[in-house]
Coordinates of N, CA and C in Angstrom, one line a residue:
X1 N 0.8 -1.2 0.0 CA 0.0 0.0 0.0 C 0.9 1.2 0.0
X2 N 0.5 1.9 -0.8 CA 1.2 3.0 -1.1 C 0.2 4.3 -0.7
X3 N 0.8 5.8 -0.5 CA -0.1 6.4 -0.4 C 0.7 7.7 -0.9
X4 N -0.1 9.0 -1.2 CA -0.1 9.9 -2.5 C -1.1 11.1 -2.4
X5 N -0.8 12.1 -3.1 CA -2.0 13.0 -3.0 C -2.8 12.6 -3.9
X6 N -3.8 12.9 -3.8 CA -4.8 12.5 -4.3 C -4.7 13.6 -5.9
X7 N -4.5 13.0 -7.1 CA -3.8 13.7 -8.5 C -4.7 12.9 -9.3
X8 N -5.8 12.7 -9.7 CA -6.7 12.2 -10.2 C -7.1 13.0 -11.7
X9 N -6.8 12.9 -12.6 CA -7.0 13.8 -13.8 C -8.6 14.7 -13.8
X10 N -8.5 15.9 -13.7 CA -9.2 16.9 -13.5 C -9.1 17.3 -12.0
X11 N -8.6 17.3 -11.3 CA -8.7 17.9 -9.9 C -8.1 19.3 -10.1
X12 N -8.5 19.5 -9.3 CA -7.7 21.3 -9.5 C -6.7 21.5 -7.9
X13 N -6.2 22.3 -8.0 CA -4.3 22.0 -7.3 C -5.2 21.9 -5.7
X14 N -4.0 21.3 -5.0 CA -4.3 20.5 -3.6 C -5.4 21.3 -2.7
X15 N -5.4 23.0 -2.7 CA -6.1 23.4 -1.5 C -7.5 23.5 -1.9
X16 N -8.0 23.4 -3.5 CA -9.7 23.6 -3.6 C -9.6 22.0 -4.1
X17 N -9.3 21.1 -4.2 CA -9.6 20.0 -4.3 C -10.8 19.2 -4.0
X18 N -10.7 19.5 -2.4 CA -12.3 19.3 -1.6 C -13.5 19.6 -2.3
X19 N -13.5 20.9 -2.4 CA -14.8 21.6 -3.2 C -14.7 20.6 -4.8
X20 N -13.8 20.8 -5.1 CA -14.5 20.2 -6.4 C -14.7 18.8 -6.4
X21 N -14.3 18.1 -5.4 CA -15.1 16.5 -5.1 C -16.2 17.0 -4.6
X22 N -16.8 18.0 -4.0 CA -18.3 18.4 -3.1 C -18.9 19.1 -4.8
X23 N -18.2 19.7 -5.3 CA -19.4 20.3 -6.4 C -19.4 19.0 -7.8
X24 N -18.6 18.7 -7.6 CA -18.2 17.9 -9.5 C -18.5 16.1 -8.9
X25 N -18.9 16.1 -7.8 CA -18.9 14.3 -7.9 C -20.5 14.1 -8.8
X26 N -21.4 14.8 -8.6 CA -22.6 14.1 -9.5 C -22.0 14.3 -11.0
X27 N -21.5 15.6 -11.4 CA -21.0 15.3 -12.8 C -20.7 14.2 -13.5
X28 N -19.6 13.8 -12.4 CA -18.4 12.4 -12.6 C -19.2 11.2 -12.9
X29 N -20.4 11.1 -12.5 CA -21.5 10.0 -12.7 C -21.3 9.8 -13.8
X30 N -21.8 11.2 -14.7 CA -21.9 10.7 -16.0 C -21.3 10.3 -16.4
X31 N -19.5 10.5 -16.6 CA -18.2 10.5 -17.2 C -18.4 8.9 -17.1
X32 N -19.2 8.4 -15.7 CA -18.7 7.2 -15.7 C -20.0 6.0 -16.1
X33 N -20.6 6.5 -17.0 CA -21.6 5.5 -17.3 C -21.4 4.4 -18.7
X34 N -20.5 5.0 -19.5 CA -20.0 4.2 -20.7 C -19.1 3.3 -19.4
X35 N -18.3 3.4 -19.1 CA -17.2 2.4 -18.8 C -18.1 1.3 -18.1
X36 N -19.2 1.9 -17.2 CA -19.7 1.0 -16.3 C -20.8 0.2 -17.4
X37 N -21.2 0.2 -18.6 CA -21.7 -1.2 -19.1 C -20.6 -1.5 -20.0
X38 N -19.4 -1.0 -20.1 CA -18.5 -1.9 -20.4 C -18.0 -3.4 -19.4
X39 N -18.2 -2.8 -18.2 CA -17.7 -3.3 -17.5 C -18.9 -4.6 -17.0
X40 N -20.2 -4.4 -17.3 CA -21.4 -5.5 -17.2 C -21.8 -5.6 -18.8
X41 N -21.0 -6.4 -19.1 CA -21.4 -6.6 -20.8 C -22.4 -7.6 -20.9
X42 N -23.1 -8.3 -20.1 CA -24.2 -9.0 -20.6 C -25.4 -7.8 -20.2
X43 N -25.4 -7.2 -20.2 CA -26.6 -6.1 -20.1 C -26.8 -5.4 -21.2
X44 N -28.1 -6.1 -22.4 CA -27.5 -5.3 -23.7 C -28.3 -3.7 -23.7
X45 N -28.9 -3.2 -22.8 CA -29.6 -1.7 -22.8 C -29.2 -1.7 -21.0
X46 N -28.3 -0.7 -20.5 CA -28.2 -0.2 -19.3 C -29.9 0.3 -18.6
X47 N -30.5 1.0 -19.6 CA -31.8 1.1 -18.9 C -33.2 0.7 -19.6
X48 N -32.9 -0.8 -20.0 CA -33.7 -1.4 -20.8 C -34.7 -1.7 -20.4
X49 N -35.2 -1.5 -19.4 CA -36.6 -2.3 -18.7 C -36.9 -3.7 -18.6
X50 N -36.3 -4.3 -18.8 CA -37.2 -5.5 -19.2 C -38.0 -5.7 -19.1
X51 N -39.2 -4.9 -19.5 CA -40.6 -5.2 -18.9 C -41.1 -5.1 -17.3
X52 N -40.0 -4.7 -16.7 CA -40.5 -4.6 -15.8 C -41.1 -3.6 -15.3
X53 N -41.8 -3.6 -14.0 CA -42.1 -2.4 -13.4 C -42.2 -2.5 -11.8
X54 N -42.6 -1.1 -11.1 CA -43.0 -1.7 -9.8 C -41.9 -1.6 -8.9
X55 N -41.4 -1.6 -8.0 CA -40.4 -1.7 -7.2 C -39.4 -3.0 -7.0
X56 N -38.4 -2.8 -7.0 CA -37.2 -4.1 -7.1 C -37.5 -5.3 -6.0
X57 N -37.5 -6.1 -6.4 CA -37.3 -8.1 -6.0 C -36.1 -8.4 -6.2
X58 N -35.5 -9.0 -5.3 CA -34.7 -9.6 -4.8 C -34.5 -10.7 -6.9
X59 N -33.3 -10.4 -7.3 CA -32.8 -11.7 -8.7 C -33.4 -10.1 -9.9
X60 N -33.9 -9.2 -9.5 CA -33.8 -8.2 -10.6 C -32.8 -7.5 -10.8
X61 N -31.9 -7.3 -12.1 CA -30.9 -6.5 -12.9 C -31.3 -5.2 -12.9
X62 N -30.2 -4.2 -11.9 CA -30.6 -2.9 -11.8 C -29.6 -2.3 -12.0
X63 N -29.7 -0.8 -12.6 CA -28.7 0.3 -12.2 C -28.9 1.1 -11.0
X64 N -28.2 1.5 -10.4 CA -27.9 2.0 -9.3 C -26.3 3.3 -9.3
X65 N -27.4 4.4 -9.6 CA -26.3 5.6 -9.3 C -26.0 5.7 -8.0
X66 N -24.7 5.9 -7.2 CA -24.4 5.8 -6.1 C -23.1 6.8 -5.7
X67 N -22.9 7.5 -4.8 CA -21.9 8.4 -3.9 C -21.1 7.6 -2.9
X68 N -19.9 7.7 -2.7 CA -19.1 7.0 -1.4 C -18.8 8.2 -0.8
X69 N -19.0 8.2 0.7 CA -18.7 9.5 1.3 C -17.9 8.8 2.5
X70 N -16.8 9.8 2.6 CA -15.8 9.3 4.1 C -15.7 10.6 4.6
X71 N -16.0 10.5 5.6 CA -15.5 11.6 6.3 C -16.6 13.3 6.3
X72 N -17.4 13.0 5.9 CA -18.2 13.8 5.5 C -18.2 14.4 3.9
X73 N -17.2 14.0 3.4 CA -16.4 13.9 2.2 C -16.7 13.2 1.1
X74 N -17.4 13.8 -0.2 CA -17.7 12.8 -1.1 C -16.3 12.1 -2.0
X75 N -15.8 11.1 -1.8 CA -14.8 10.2 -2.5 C -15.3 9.7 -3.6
X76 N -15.8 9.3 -4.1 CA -16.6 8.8 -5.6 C -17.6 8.4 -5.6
X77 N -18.4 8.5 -7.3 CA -19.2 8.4 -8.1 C -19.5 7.2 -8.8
X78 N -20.6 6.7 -9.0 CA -20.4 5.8 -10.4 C -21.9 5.4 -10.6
X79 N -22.0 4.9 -11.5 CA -23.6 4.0 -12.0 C -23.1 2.3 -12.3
X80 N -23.6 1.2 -11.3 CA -23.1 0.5 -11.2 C -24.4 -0.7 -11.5
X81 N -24.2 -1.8 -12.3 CA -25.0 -2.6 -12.3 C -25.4 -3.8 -11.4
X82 N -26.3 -4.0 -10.4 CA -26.7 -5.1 -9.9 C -27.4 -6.3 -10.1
X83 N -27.2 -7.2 -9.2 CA -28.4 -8.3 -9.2 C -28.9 -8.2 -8.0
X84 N -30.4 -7.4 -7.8 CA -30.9 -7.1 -6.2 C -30.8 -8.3 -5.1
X85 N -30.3 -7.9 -4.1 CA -30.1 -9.3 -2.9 C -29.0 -10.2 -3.2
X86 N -28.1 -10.1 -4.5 CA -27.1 -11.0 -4.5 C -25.6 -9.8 -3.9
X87 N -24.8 -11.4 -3.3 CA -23.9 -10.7 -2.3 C -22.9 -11.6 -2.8
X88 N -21.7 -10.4 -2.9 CA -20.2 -10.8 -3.2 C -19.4 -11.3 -2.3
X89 N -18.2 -11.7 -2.7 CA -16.9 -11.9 -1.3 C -15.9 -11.1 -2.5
X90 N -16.0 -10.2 -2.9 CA -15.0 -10.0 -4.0 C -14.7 -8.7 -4.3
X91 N -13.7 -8.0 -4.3 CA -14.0 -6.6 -4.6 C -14.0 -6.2 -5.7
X92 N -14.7 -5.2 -6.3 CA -15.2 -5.2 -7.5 C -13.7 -3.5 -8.3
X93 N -13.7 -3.2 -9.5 CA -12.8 -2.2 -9.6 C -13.3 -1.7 -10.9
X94 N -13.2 -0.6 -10.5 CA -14.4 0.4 -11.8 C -13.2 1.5 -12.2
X95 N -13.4 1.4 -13.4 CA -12.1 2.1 -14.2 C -12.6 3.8 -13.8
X96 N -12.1 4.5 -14.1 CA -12.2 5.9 -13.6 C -11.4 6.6 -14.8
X97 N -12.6 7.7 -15.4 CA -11.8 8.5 -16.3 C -10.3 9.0 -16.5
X98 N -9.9 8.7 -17.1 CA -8.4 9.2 -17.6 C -7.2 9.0 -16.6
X99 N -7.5 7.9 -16.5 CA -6.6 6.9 -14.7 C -6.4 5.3 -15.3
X100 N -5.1 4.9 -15.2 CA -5.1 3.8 -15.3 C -5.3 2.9 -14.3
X101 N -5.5 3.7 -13.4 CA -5.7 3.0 -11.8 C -7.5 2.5 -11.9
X102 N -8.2 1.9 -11.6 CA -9.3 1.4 -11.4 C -9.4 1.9 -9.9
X103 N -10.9 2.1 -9.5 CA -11.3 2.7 -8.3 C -11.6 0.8 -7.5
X104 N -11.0 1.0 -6.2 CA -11.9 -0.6 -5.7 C -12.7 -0.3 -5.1
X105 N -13.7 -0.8 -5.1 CA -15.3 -1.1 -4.3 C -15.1 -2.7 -3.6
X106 N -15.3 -2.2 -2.1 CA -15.3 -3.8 -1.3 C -16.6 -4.0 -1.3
X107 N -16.1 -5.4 -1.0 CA -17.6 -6.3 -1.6 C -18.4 -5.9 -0.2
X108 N -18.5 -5.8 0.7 CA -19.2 -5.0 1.9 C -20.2 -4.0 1.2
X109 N -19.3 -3.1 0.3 CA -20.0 -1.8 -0.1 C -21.2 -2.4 -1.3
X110 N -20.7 -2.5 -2.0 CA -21.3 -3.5 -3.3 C -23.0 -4.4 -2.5
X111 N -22.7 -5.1 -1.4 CA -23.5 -5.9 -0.7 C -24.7 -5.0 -0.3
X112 N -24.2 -4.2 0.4 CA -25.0 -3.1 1.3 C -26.4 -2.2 -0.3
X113 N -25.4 -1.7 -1.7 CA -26.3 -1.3 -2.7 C -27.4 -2.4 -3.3
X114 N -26.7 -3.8 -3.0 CA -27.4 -4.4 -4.0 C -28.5 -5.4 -2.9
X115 N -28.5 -4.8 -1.6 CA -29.7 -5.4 -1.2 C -30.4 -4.5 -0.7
X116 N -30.1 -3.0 -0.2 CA -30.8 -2.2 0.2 C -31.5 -1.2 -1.4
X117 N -31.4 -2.0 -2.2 CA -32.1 -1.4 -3.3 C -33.8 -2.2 -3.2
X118 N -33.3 -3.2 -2.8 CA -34.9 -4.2 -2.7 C -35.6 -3.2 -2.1
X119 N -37.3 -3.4 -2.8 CA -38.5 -2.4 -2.7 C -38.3 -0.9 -3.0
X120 N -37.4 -0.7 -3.7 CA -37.1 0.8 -3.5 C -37.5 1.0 -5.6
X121 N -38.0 1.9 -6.0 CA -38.9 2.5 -7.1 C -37.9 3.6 -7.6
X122 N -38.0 3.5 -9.3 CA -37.4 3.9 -10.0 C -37.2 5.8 -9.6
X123 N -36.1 6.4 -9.2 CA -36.2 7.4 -9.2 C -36.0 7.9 -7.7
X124 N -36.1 6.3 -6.6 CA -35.9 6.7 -5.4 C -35.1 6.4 -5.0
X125 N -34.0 7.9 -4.0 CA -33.6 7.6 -3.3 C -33.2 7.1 -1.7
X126 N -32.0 6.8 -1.6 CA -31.9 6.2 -0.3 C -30.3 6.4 0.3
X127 N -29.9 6.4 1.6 CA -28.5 6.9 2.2 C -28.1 5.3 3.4
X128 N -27.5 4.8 2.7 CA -27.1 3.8 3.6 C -25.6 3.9 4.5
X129 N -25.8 3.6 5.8 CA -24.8 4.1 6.7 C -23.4 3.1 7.0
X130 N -22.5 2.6 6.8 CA -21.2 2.1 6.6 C -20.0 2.1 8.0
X131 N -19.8 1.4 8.6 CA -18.8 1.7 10.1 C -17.3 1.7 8.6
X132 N -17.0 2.7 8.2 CA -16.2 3.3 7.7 C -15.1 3.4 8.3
X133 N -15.4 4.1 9.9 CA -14.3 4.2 10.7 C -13.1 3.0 11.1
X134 N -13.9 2.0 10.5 CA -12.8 0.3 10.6 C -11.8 0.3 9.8
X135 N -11.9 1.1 8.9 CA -10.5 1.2 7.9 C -10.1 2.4 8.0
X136 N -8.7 2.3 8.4 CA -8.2 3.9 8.9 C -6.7 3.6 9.0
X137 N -5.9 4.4 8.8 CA -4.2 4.1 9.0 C -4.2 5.4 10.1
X138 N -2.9 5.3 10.7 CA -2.7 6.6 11.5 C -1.3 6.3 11.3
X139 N -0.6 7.8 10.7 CA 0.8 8.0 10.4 C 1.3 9.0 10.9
X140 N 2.6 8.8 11.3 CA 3.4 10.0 12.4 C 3.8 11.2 11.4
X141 N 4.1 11.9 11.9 CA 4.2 13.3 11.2 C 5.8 12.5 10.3
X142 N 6.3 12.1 10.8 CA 7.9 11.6 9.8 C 7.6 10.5 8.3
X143 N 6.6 9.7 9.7 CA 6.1 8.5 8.1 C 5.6 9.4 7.0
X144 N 4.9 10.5 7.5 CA 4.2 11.6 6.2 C 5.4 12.3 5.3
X145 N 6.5 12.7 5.7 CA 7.4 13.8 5.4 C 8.0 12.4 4.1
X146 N 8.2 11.0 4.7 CA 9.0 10.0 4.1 C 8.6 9.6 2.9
X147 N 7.1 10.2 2.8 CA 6.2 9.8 1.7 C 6.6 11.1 0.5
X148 N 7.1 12.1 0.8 CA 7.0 13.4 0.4 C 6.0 14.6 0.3
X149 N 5.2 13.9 1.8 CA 4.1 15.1 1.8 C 4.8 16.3 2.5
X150 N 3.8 17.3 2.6 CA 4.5 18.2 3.7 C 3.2 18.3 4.6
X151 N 3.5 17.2 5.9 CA 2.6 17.6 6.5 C 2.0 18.9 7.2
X152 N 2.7 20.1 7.2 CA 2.2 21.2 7.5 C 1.1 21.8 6.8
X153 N 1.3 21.1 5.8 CA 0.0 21.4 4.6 C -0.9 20.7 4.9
X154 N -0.9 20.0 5.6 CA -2.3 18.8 5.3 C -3.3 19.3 6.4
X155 N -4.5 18.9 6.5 CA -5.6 19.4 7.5 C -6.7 18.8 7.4
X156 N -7.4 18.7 8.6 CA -8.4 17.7 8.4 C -9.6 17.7 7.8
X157 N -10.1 16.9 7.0 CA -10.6 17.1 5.8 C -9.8 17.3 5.1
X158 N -8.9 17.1 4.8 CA -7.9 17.0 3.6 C -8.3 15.6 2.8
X159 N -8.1 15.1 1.6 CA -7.9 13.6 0.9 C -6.8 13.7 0.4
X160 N -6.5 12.1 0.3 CA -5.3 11.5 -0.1 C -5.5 10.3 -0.8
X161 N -4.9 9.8 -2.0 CA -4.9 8.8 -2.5 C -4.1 7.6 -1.9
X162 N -4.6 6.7 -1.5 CA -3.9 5.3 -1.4 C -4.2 4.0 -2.5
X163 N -2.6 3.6 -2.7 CA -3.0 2.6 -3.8 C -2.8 1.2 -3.0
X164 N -3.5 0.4 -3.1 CA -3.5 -1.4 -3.4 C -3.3 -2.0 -4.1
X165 N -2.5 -3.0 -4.3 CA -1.9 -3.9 -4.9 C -3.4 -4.9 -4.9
X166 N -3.2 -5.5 -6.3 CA -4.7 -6.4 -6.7 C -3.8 -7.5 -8.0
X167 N -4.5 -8.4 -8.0 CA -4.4 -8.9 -8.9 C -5.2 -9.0 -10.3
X168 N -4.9 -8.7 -11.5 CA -5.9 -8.1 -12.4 C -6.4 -9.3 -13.1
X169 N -7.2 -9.0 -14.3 CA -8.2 -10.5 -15.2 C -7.0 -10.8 -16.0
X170 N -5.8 -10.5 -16.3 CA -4.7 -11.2 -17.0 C -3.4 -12.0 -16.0
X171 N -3.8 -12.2 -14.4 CA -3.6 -12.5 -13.8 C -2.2 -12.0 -13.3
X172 N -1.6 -10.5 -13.4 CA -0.7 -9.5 -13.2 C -1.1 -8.7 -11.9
X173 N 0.4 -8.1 -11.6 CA 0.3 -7.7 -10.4 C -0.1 -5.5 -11.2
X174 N -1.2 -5.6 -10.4 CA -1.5 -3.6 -11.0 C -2.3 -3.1 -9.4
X175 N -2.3 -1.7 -9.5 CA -2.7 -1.5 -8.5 C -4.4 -0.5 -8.7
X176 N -5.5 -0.2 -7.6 CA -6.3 0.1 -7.4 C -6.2 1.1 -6.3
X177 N -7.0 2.2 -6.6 CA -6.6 3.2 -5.3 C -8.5 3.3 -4.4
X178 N -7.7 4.3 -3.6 CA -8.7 3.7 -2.6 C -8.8 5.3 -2.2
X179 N -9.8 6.5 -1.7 CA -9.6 8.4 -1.3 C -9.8 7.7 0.2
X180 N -9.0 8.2 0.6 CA -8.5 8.7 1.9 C -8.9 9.7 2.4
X181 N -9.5 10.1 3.4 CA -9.8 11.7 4.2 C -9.3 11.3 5.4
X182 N -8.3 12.9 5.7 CA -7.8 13.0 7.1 C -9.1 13.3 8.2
X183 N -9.1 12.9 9.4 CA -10.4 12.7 9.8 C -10.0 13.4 11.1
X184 N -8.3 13.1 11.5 CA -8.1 13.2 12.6 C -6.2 14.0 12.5
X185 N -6.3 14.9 13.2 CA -4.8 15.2 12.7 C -4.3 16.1 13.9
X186 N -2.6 16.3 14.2 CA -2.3 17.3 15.6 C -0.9 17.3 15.0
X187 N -0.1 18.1 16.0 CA 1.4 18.2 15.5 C 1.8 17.0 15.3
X188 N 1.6 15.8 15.8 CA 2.6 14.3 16.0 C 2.0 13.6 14.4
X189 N 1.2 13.6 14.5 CA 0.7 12.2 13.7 C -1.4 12.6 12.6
X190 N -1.3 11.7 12.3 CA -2.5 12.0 11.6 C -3.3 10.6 11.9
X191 N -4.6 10.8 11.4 CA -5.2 9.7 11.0 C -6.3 9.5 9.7
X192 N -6.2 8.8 8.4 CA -6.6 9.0 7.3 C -7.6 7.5 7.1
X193 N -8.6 8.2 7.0 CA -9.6 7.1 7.1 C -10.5 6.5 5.7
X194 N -9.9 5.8 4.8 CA -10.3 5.2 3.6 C -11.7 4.1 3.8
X195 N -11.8 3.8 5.1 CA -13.2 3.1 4.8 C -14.6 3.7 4.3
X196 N -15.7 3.5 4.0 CA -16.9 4.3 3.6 C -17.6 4.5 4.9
X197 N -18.1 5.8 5.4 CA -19.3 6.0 6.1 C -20.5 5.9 5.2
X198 N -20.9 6.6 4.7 CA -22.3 6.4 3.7 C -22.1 6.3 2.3
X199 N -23.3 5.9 1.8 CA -23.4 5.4 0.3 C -24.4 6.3 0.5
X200 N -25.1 7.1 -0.3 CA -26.2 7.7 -1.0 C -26.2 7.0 -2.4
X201 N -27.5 6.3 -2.7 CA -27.8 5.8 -4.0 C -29.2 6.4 -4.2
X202 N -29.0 6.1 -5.7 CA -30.6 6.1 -6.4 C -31.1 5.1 -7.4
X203 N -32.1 4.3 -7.4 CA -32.2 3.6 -7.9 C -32.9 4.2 -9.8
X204 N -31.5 4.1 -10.6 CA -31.6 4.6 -11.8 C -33.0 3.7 -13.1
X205 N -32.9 2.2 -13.0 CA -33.6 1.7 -13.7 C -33.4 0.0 -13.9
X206 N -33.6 -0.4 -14.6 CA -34.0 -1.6 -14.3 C -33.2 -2.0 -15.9
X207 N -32.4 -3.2 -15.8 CA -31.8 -3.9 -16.9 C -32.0 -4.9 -17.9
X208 N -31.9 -4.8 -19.1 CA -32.0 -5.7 -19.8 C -31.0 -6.6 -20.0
X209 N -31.3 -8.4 -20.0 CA -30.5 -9.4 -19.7 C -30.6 -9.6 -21.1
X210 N -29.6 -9.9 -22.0 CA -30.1 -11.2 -23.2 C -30.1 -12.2 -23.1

């Protein structure tokens, strides 16, 4: 695990950064809706209906627009395809405009959209709550300087990019990042907390299977 400022193509320089993950994350949805039925290719219409209607059952093919927030902090966007009530052990990794890095989604997070979408109606949404605080590093003001931050810069609410090592579908070693928000910070040491407190989703529409 590596960790980094958070340099994601389109960010704007380190001190308004925040703001534009608070104003530009619904944008980013859209940027990310081609990659995401690349990425569920048996779905031949993203909002195809199948005939359906009525509020989601548990074995229905859904889209699901969704927010990751840490820290009070929105960290990313996407429109992701489900099967309602089906649950992973796997983490899932959604490419991210103009990054060769893939964003990772734990299968926890993934679990929590794809069952709290059951009964929920086209257009509605919902804020599902996450003990986020379980994944957290805490680094001394030296481990920060070693990385080449300058911690005098940093402040809480600040983000940071951390990468993970994953194994990809050509079975190579590449990495996945993960936004970090400082949550906790003093002269000695920091604490940077990458787990999710909430998911805000909406349930976008209903999929066509061929």
């Amino acid at each position: 695990m590596a960790v980094q400022k958070k340099s994601s193509a389109g960010d704007k320089p380190e001190e308004k950064k925040t703001n534009w993950m608070q104003i530009g994350v619904i944008a980013f949805c859209v940027l990310m809706v081609v990659m995401c039925v690349l990425s569920f290719a048996n779905f031949q219409n993203f909002f195809g209906g199948n005939g359906t209607a009525g509020a989601v059952e548990a074995g229905n093919p859904v889209a699901v627009e969704y927010i990751m927030s840490v820290g009070g902090k929105a960290v990313f966007s996407s429109v992701g395809g489900f099967i309602a009530g089906y649950e992973t052990n796997e983490s899932a990794y959604i490419p991210i405009d103009n990054s060769e890095k893939p964003y990772m989604v734990y299968a926890n997070e993934q679990n929590a959209i794809s069952t709290e979408v059951i009964g929920m109606n086209i257009g509605e949404t919902k804020t599902i709550t996450l003990d986020g605080a379980a994944l957290k590093y805490t680094y001394s003001k030296e481990d920060v300087e070693e990385m080449g931050l300058e911690f005098a810069k940093l402040e809480k609410g600040g983000m940071l990019q951390l990468d993970f090592p994953y194994i990809d579908e050509l079975g190579e070693l590449a990495y996945a990042v993960r936004t970090g928000v400082i949550t906790e910070i003093n002269d000695k040491e920091l604490t940077l907390q990458y787990g999710t407190d909430k998911i805000e989703m909406k349930f976008a529409g209903y999929l066509q299977i061929s």
